PDB file of C-alpha atoms in Angstrom:
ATOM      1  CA  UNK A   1     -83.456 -49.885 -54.008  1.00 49.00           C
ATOM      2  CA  UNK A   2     -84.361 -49.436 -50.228  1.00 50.00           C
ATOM      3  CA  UNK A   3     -81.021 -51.113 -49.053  1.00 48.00           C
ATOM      4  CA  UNK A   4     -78.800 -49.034 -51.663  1.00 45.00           C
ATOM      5  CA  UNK A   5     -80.393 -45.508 -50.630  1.00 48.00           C
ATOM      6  CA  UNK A   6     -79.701 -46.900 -46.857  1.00 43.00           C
ATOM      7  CA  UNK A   7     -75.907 -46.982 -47.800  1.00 44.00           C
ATOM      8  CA  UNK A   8     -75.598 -44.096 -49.174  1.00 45.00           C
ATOM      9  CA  UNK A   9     -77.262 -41.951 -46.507  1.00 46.00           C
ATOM     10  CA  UNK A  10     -74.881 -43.923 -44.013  1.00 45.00           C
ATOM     11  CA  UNK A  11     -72.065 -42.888 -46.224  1.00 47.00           C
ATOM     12  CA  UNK A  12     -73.234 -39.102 -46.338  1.00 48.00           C
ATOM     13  CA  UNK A  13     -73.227 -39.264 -42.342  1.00 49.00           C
ATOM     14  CA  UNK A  14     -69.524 -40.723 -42.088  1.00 49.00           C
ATOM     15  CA  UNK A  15     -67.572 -38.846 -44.352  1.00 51.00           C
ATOM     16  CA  UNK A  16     -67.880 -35.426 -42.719  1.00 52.00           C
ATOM     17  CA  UNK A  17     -66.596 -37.392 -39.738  1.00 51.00           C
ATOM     18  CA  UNK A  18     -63.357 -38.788 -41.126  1.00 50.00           C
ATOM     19  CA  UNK A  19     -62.712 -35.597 -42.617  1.00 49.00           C
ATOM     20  CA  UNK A  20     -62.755 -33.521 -39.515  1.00 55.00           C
ATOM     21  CA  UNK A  21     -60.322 -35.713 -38.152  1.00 74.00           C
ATOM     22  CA  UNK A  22     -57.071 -34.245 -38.007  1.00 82.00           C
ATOM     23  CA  UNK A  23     -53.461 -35.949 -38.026  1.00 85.00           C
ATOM     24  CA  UNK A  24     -52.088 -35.809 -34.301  1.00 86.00           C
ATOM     25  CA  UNK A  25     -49.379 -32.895 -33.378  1.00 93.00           C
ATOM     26  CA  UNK A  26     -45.773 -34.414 -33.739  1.00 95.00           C
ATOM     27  CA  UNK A  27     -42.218 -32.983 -31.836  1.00 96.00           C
ATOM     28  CA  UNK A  28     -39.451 -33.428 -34.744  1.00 96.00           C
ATOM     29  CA  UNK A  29     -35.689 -33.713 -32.963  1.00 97.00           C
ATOM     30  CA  UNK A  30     -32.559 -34.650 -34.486  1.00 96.00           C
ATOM     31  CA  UNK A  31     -30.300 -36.966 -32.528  1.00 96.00           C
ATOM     32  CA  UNK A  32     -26.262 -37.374 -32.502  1.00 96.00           C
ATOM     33  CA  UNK A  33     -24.131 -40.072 -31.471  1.00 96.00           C
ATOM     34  CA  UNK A  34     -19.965 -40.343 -31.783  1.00 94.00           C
ATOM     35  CA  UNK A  35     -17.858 -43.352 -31.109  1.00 94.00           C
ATOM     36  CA  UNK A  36     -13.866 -42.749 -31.026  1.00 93.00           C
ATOM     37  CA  UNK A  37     -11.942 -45.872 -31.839  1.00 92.00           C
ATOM     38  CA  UNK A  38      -8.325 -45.858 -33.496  1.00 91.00           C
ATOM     39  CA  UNK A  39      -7.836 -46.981 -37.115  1.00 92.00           C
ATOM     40  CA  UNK A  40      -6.590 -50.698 -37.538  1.00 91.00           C
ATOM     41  CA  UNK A  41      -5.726 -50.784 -41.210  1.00 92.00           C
ATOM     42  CA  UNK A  42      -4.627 -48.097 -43.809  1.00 92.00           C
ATOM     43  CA  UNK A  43      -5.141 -47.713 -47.624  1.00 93.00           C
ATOM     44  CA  UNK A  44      -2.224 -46.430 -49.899  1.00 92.00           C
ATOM     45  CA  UNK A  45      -1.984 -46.378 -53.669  1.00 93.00           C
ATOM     46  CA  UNK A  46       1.519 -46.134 -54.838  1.00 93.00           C
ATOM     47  CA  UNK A  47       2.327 -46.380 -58.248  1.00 94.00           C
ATOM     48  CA  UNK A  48       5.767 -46.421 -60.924  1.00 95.00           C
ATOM     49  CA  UNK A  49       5.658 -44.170 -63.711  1.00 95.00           C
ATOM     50  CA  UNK A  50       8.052 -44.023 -66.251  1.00 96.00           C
ATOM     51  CA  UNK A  51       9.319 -42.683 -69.344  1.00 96.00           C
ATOM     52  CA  UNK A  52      11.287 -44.047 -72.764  1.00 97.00           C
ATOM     53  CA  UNK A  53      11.571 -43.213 -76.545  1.00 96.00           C
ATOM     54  CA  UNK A  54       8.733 -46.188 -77.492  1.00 96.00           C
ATOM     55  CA  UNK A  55       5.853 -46.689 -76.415  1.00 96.00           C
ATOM     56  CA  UNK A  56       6.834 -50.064 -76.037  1.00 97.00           C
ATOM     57  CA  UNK A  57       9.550 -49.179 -74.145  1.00 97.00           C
ATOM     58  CA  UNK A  58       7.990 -47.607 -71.402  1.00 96.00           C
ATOM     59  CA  UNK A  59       5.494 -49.667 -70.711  1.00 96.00           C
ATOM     60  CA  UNK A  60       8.004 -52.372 -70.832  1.00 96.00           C
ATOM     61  CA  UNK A  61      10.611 -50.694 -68.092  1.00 96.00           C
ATOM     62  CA  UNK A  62       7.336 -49.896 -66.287  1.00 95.00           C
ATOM     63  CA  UNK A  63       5.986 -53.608 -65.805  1.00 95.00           C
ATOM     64  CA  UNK A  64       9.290 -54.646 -64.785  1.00 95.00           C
ATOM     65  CA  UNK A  65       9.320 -52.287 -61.752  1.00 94.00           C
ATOM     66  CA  UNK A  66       5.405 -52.495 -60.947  1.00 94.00           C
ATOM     67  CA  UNK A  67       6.424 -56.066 -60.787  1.00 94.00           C
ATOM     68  CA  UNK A  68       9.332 -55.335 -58.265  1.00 93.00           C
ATOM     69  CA  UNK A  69       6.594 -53.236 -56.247  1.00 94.00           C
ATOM     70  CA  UNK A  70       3.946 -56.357 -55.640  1.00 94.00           C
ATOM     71  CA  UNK A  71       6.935 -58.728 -54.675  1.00 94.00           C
ATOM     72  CA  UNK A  72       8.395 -56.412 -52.421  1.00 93.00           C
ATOM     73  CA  UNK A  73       4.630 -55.771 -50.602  1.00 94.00           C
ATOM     74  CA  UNK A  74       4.148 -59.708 -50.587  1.00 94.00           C
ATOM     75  CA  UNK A  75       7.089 -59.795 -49.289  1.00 92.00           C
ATOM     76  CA  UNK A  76       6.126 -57.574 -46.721  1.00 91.00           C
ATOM     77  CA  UNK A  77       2.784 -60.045 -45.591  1.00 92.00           C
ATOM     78  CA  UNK A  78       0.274 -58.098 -47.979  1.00 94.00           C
ATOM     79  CA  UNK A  79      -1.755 -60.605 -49.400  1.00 94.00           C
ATOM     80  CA  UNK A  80      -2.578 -60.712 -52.948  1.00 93.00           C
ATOM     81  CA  UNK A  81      -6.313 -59.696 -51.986  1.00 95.00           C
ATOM     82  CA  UNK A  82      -5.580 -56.658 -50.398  1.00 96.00           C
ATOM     83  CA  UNK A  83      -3.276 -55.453 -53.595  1.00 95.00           C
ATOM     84  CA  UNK A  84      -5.215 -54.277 -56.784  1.00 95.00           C
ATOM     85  CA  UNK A  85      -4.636 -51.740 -59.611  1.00 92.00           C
ATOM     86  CA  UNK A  86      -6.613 -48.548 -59.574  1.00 90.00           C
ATOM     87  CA  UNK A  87      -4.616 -46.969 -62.420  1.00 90.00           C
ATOM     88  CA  UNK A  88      -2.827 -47.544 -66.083  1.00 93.00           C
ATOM     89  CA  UNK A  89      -1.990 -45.502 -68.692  1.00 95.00           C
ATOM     90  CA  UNK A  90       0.104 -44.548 -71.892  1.00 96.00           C
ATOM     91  CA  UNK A  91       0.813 -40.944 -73.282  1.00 96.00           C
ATOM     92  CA  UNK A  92       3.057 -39.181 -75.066  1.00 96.00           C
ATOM     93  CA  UNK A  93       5.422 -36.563 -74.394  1.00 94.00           C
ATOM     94  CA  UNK A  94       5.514 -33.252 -76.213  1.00 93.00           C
ATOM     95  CA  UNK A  95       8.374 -30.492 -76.676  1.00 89.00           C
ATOM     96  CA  UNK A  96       6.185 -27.318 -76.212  1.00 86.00           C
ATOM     97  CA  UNK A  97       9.315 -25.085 -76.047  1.00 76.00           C
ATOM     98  CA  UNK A  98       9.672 -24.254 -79.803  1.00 71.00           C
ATOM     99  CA  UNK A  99       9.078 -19.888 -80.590  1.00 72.00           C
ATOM    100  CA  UNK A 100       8.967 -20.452 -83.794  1.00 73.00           C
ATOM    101  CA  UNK A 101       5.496 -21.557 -84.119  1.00 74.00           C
ATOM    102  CA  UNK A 102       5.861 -25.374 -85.324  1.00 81.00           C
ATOM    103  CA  UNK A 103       3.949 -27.589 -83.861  1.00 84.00           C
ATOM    104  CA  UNK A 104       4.827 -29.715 -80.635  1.00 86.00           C
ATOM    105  CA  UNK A 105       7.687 -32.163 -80.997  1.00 87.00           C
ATOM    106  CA  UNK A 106       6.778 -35.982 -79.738  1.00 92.00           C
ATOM    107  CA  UNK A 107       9.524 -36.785 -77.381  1.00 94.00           C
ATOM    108  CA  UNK A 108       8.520 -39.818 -75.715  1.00 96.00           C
ATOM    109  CA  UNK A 109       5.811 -41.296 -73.753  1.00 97.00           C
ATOM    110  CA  UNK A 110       5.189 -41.857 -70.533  1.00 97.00           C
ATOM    111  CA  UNK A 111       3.388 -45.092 -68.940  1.00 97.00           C
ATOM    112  CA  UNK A 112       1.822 -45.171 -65.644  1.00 96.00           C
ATOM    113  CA  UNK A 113       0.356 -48.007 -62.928  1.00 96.00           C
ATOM    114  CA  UNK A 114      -0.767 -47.376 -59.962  1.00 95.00           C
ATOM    115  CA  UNK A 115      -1.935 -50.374 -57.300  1.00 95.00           C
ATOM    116  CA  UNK A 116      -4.162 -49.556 -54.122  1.00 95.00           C
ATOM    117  CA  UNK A 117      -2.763 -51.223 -51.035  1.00 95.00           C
ATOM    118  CA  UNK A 118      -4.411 -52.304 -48.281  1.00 95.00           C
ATOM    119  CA  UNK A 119      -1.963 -52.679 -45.005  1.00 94.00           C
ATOM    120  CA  UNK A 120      -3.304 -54.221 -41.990  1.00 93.00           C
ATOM    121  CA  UNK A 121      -0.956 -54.188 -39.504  1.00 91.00           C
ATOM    122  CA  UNK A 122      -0.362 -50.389 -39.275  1.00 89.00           C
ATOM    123  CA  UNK A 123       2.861 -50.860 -37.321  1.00 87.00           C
ATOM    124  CA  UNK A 124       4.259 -51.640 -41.200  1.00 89.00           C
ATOM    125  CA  UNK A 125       3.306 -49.290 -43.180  1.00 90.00           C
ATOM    126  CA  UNK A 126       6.370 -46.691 -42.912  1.00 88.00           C
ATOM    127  CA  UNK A 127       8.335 -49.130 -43.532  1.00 89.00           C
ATOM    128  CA  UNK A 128       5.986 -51.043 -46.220  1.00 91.00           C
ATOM    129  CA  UNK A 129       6.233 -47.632 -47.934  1.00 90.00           C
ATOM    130  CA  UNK A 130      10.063 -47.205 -47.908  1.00 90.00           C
ATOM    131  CA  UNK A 131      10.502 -50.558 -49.471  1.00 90.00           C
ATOM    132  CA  UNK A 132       8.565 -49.829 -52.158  1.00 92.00           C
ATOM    133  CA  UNK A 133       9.973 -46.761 -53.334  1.00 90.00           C
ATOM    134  CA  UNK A 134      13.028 -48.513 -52.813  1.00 89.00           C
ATOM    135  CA  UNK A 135      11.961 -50.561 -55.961  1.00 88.00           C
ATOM    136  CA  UNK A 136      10.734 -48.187 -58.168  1.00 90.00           C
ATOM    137  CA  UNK A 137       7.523 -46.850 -56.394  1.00 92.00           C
ATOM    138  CA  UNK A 138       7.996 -43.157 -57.338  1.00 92.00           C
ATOM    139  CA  UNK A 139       4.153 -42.083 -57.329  1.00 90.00           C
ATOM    140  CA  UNK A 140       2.298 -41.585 -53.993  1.00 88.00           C
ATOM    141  CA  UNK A 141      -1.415 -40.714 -54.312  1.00 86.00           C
ATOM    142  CA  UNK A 142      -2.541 -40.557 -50.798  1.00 82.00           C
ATOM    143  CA  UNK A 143      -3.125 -42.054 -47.643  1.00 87.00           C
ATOM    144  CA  UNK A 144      -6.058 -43.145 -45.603  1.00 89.00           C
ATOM    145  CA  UNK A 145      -6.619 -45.100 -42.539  1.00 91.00           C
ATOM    146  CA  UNK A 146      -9.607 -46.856 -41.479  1.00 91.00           C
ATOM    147  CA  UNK A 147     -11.694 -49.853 -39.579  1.00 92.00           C
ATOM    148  CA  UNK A 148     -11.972 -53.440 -40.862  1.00 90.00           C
ATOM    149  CA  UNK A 149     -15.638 -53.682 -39.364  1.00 92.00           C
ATOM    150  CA  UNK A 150     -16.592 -50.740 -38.030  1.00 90.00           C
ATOM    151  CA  UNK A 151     -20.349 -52.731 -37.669  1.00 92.00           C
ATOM    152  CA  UNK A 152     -19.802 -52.309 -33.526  1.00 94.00           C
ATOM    153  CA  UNK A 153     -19.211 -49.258 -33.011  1.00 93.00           C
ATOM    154  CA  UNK A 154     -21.611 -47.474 -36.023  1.00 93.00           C
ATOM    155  CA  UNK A 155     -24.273 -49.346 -34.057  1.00 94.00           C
ATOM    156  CA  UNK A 156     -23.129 -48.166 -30.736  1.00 95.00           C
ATOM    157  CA  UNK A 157     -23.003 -44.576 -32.500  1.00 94.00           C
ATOM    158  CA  UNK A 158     -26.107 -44.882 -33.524  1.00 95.00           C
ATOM    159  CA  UNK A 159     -27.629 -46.564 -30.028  1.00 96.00           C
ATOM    160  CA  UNK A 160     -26.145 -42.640 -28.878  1.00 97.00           C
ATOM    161  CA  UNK A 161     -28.021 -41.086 -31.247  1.00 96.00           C
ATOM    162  CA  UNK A 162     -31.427 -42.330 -30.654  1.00 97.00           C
ATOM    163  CA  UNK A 163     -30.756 -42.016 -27.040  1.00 97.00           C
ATOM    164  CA  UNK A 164     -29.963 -38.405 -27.838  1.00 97.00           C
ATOM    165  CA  UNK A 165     -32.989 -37.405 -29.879  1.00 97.00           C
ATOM    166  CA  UNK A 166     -34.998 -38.656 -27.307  1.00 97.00           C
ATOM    167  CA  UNK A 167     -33.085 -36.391 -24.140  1.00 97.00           C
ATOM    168  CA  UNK A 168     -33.944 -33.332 -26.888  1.00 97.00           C
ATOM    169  CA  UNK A 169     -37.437 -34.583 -27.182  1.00 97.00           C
ATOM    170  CA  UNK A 170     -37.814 -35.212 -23.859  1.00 96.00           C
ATOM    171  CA  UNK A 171     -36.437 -31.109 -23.128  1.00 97.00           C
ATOM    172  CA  UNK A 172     -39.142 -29.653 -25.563  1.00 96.00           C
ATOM    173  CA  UNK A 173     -42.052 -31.232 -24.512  1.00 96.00           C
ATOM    174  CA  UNK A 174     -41.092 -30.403 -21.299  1.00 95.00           C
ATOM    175  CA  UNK A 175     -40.650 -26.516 -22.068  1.00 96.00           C
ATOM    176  CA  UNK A 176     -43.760 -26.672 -24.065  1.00 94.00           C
ATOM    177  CA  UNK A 177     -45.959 -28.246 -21.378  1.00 94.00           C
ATOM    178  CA  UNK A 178     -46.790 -31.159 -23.389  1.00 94.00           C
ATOM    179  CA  UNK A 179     -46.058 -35.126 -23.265  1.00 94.00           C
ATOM    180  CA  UNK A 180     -44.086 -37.195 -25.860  1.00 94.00           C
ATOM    181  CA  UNK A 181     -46.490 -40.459 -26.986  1.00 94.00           C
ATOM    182  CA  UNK A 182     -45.519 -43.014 -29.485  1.00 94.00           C
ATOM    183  CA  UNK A 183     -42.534 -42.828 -32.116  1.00 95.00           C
ATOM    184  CA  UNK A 184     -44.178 -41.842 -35.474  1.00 95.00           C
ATOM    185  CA  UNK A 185     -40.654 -42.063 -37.352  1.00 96.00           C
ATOM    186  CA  UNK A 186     -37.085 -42.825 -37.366  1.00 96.00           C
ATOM    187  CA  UNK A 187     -34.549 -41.698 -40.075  1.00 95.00           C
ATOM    188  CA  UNK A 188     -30.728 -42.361 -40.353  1.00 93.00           C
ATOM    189  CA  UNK A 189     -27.980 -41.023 -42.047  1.00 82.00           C
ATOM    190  CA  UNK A 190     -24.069 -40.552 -40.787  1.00 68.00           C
ATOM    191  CA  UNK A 191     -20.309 -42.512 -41.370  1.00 66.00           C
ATOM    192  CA  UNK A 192     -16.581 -41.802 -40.511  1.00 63.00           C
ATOM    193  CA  UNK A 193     -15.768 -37.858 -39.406  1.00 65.00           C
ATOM    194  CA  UNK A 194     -12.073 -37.119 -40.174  1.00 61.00           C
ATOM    195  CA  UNK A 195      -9.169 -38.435 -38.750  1.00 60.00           C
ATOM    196  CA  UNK A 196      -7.917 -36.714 -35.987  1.00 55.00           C
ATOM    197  CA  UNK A 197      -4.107 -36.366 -35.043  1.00 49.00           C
ATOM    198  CA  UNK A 198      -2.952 -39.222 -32.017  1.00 45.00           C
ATOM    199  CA  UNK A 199      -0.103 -40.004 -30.400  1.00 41.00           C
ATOM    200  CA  UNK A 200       1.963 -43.072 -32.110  1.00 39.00           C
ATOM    201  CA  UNK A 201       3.239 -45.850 -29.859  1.00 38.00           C
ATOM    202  CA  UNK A 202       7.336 -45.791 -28.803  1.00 34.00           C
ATOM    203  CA  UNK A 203       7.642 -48.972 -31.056  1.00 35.00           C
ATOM    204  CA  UNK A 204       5.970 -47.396 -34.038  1.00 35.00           C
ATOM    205  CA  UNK A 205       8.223 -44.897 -34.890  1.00 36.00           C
ATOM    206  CA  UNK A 206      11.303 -47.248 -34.533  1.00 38.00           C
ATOM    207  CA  UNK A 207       9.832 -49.773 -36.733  1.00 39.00           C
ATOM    208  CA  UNK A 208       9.015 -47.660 -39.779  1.00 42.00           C
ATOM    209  CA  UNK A 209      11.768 -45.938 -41.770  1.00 58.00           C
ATOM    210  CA  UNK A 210       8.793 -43.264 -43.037  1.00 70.00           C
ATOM    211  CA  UNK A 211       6.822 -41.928 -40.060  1.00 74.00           C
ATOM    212  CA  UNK A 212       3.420 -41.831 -40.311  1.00 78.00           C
ATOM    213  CA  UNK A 213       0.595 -41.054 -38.131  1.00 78.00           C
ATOM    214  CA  UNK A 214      -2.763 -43.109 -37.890  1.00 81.00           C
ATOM    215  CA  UNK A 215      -4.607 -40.626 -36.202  1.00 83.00           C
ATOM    216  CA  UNK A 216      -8.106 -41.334 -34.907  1.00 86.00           C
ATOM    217  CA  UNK A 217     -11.694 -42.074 -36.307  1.00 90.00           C
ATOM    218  CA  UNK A 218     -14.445 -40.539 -35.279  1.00 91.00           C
ATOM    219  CA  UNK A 219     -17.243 -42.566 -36.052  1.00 92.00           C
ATOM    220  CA  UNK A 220     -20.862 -40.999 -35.924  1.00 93.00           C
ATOM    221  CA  UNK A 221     -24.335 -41.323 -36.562  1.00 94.00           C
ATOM    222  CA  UNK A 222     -27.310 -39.216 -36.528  1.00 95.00           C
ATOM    223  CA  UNK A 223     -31.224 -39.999 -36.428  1.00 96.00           C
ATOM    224  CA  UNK A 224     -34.162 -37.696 -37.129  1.00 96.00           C
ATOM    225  CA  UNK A 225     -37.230 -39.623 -34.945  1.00 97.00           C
ATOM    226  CA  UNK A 226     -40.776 -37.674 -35.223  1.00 97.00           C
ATOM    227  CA  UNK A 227     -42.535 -38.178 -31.756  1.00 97.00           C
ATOM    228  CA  UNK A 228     -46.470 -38.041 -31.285  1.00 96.00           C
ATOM    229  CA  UNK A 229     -47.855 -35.558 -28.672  1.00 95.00           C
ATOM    230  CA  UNK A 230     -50.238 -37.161 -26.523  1.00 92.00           C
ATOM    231  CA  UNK A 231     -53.146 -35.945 -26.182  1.00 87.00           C
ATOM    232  CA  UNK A 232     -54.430 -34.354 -22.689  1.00 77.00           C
TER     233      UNK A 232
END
C-alpha cells in the first residue's frame, strides 16, 4: 500500500509540470519555385463523325474512315501505344422543324469516334494533323502540349521553393528580432502553369502544313515549411 500511495503522490507532483509546458512559437512561410522548359510532346484527340439513314450505316462509313485515321498516324511514326480511343457513340437525328405540332421526325443517326493522340516529335504535328483530316478526321477536340518526364525539373522547382520559404523565413525572423531553429513541417502542393506563347523554329513552320505553336511550360512548385523559434 506504501509503494502505491508513493506513485501516486509522484504522479500528483508531475502532472502540473507537463501541463504548464507549452508547445514552442513557430514562423509559418510559404515558398515558390518555377522551372521554364519547352514542351517535347503534344496530345490531340481527333475524331470522324458521320451520318447515314441506318444506324448500321453510319457506324459502318464511320469505322471505315476511323480506320483510314490510325493508318495514316502510323504512318506518320505514332506508335500504336500512344493512339487510344477516348470517345464512341450512336444517336439519332431528329427533324425539329415541323409547326404543326407532330412530334420530331427520325432522320438519321449520327455515329461518332474520337482517338487521343499522343505526338512526340512536335516538329510533326501540323502536318500529322493535316493528314488526318485529309482522311476523314473532321472532329478536333483540342490541343495540349506537355513533358515526357517532367521528374527533373518538378524537383528542381521544388529545390526553389524550399530555398524560397526559407529566404521569407529567414526576412521575418529577422524583422521580428527572433531566430529560426529546427523545421517543424514541410507541405507540398503545385504542377504545370499554362502554356505560354514562344517563338517556333524556321524549320517548324515549313514542315507542317497546319501551324501550330508549342508554347512554353511553366513548371512550379510550392511548399508551406513551419519553422521553430529558438528560444533566447
Amino acid at each position: 500500500m506504501r509503494a502505491f500511495s508513493l506513485f501516486a503522490t509522484m504522479a500528483l507532483v508531475t502532472l502540473p509540470a507537463l501541463a504548464a509546458e507549452t508547445p514552442p512559437a513557430t514562423i509559418s512561410v510559404t515558398g515558390e519555385g518555377q522551372v521554364e522548359a519547352a514542351p517535347d510532346m503534344a496530345t490531340v484527340a481527333v475524331g470522324v463523325q458521320t451520318d447515314a439513314d441506318t444506324a448500321a450505316a453510319a457506324m459502318a462509313e464511320n469505322s471505315a474512315k476511323l480506320a483510314a485515321v490510325i493508318e495514316r498516324l502510323k504512318a506518320a511514326g505514332i506508335e500504336p501505344r500512344d493512339i487510344q480511343t477516348s470517345g464512341l457513340s450512336l444517336a439519332p437525328r431528329y427533324d425539329y422543324g415541323q409547326q404543326d405540332g407532330t412530334p420530331p421526325r427520325l432522320v438519321g443517326y449520327s455515329a461518332s469516334n474520337m482517338v487521343t493522340v499522343r505526338v512526340r516529335a512536335l516538329d510533326t504535328v501540323g502536318g500529322v494533323l493535316d493528314g488526318v483530316v485529309a482522311d476523314g478526321a473532321n472532329t478536333l477536340n483540342g490541343l495540349s502540349f506537355g513533358l515526357a518526364d517532367d521528374r527533373p525539373l518538378m524537383d528542381a522547382a521544388r529545390k526553389e521553393a524550399v530555398a524560397d520559404a526559407a529566404a521569407r523565413a529567414a526576412l521575418y525572423a529577422e524583422a521580428a528580432g527572433v531566430k529560426l531553429g529546427r523545421v517543424m513541417t514541410i507541405a507540398e502542393a503545385g504542377g504545370y502553369a499554362p502554356p505560354r506563347p514562344m517563338a517556333m523554329e524556321a524549320g517548324f513552320a515549313k514542315a507542317a502544313d497546319v501551324p501550330v505553336a508549342p508554347g512554353e511550360l511553366t513548371i512550379s512548385a510550392s511548399v508551406s515549411v513551419v519553422y521553430e523559434i529558438a528560444p533566447e
